[in-house]
mmCIF file of C-alpha atoms and ligand atoms in Angstrom:
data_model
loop_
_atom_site.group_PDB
_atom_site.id
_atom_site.type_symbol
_atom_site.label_atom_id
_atom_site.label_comp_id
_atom_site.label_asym_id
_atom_site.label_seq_id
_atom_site.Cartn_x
_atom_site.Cartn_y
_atom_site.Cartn_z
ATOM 1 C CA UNK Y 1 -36.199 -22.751 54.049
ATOM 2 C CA UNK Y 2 -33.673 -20.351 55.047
ATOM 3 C CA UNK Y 3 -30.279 -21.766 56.533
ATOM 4 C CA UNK Y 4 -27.242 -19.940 57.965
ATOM 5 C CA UNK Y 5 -26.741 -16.060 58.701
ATOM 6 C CA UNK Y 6 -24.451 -15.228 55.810
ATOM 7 C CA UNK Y 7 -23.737 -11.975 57.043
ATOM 8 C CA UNK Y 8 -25.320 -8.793 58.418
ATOM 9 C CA UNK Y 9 -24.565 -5.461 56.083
ATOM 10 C CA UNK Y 10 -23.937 -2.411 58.003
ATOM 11 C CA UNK Y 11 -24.380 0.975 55.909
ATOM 12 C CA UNK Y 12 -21.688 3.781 56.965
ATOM 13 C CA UNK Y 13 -20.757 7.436 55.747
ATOM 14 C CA UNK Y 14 -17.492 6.484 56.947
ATOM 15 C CA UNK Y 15 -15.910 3.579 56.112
ATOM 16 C CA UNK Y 16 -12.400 3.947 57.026
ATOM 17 C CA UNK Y 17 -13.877 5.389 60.636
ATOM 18 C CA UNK Y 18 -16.179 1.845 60.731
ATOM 19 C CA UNK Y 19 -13.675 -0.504 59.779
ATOM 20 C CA UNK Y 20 -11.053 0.714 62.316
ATOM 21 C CA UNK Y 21 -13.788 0.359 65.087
ATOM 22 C CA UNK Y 22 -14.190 -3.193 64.721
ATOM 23 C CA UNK Y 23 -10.451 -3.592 64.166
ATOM 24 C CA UNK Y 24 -9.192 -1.631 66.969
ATOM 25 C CA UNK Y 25 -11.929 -1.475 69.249
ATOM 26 C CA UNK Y 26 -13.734 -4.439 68.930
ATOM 27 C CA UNK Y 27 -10.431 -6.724 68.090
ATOM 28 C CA UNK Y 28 -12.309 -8.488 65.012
ATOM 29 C CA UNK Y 29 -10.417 -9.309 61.882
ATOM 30 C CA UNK Y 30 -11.153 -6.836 59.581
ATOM 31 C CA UNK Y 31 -10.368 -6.965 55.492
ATOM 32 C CA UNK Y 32 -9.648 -3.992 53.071
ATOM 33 C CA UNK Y 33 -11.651 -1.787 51.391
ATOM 34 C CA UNK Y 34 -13.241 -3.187 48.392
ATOM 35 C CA UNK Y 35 -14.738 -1.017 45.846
ATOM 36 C CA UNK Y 36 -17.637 -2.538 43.858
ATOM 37 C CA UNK Y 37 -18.892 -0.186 41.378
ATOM 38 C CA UNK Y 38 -21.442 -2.620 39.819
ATOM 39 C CA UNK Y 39 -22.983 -2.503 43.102
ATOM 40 C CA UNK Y 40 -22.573 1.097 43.951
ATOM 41 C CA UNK Y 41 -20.757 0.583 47.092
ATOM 42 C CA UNK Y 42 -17.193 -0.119 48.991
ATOM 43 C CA UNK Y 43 -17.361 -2.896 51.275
ATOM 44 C CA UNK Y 44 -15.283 -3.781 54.152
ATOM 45 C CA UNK Y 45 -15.528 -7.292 55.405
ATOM 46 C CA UNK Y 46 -15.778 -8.160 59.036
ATOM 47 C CA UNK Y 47 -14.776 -11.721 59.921
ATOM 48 C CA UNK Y 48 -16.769 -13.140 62.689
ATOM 49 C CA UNK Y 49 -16.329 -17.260 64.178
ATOM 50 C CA UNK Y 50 -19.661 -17.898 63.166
ATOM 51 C CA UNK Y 51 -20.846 -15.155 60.552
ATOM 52 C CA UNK Y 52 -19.566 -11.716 58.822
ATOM 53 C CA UNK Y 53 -19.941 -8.469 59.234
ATOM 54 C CA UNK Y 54 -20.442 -6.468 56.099
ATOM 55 C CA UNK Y 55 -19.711 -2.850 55.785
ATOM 56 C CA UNK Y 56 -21.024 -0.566 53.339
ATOM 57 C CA UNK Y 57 -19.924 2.719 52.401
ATOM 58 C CA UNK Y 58 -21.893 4.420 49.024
ATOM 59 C CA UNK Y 59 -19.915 4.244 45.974
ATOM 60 C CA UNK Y 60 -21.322 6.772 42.944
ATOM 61 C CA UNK Y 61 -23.975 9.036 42.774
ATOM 62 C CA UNK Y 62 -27.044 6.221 41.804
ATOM 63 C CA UNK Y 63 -25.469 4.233 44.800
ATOM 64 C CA UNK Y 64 -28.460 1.803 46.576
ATOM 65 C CA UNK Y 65 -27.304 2.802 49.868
ATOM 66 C CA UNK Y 66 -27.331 6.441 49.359
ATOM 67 C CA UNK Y 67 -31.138 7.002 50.697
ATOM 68 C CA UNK Y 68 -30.300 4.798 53.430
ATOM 69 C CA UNK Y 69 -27.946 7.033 54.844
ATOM 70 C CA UNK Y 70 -30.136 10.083 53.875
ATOM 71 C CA UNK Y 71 -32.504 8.529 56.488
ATOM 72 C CA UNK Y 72 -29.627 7.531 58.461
ATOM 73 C CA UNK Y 73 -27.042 9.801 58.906
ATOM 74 C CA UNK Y 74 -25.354 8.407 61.735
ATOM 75 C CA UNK Y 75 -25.272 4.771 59.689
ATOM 76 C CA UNK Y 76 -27.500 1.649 60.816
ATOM 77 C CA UNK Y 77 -28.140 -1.917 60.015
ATOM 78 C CA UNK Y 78 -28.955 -2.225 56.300
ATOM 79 C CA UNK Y 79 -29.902 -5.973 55.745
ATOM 80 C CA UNK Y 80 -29.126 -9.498 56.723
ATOM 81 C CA UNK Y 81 -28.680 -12.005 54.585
ATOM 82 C CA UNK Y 82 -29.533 -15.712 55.116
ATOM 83 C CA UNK Y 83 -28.325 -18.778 52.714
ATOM 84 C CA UNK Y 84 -30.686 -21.123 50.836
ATOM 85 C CA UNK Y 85 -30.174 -23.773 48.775
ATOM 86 C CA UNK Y 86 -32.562 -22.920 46.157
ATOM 87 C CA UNK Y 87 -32.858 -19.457 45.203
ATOM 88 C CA UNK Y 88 -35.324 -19.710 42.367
ATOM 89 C CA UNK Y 89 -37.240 -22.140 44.418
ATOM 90 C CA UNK Y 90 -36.856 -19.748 47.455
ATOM 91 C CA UNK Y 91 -38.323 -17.132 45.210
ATOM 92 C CA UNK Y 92 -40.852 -19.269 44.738
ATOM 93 C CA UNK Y 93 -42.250 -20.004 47.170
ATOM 94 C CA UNK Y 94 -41.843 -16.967 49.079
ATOM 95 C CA UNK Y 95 -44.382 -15.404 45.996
ATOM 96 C CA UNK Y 96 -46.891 -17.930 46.905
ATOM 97 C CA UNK Y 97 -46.701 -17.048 50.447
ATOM 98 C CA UNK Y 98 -47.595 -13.337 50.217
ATOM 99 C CA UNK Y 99 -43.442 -12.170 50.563
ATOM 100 C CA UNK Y 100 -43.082 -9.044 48.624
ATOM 101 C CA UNK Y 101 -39.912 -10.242 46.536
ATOM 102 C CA UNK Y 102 -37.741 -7.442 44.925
ATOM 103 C CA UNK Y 103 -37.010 -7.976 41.181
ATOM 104 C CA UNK Y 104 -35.608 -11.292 39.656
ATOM 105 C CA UNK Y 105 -32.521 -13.096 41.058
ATOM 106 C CA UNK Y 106 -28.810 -11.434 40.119
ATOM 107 C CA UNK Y 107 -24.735 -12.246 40.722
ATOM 108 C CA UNK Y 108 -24.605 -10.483 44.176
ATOM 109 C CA UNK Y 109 -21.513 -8.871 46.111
ATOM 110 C CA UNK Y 110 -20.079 -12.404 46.484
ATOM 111 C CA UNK Y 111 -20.807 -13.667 42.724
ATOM 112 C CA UNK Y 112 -23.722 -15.728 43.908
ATOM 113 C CA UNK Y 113 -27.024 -15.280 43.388
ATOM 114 C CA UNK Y 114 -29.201 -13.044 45.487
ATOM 115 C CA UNK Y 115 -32.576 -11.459 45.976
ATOM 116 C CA UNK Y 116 -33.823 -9.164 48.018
ATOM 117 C CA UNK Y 117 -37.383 -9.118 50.151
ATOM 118 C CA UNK Y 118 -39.041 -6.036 50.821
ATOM 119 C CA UNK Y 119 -38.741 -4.838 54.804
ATOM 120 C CA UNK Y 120 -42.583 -4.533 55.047
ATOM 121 C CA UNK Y 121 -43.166 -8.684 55.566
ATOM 122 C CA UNK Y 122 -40.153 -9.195 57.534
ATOM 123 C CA UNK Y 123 -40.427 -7.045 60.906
ATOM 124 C CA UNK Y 124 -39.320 -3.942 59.160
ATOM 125 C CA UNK Y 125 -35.978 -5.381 57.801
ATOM 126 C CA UNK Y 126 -34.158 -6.078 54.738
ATOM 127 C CA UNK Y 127 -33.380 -9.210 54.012
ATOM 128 C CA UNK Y 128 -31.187 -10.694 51.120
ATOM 129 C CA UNK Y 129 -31.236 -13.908 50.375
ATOM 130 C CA UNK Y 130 -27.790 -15.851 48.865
ATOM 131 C CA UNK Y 131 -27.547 -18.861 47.097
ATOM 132 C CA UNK Y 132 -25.318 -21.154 49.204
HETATM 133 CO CO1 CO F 1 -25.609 -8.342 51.507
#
């Protein structure tokens, strides 16, 4: 079902700090802060050969990654995201399977369609799941 790694989102208190890592220490192509307020968070994108790098600072007080970080203070691996062709049908079939899916498809970050599946069923992580 699932196809390519769309990207792996990192969750930072510092954003400026995190970007400038994997620009200047880890050499990696690195974009500029982008605030998206529907989404209650600033994202820097990390350009990788084969995948991206995704990181996410909280944007507002409701932000989604704000308990994250409560937990996490230090920052951490938020979610990974993996392409399919068929979201609804993804959806699906992931019900059917016993997946604990997490509310109804919406535009995501990249003005596709995502969901998100609940860390219990999948090893303890988030996963996010992008139209492709
Ligand atoms: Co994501």
């Amino acid at each position: 079902m699932i196809g390519r790694l769309n990207h792996v989102a990192i969750a930072t208190s510092d954003l400026a700090r995190s970007a400038a890592i994997y620009r200047d220490v880890l050499g990696a192509k690195v974009s500029e802060p982008l605030a998206l307020p529907d989404h209650g968070v600033t994202t820097v994108f990390v350009e990788l050969p084969n995948t991206k790098i995704e990181l996410l600072e909280p944007l507002g007080e409701t932000s989604p990654i704000a308990g994250f970080l409560r937990k996490n203070p230090n920052g951490g691996m938020h979610h990974v995201c993996y392409e399919v062709d068929d979201i609804l049908a993804a959806r699906d079939t992931l019900k059917v399977k016993g997946a604990t899916v997490l509310g109804e498809p919406r535009i995501g970050a990249h003005g596709k369609l995502v969901i998100f599946l609940h860390p219990k069923d999948f090893a303890g992580t988030l996963v996010e799941l992008e139209q492709a």
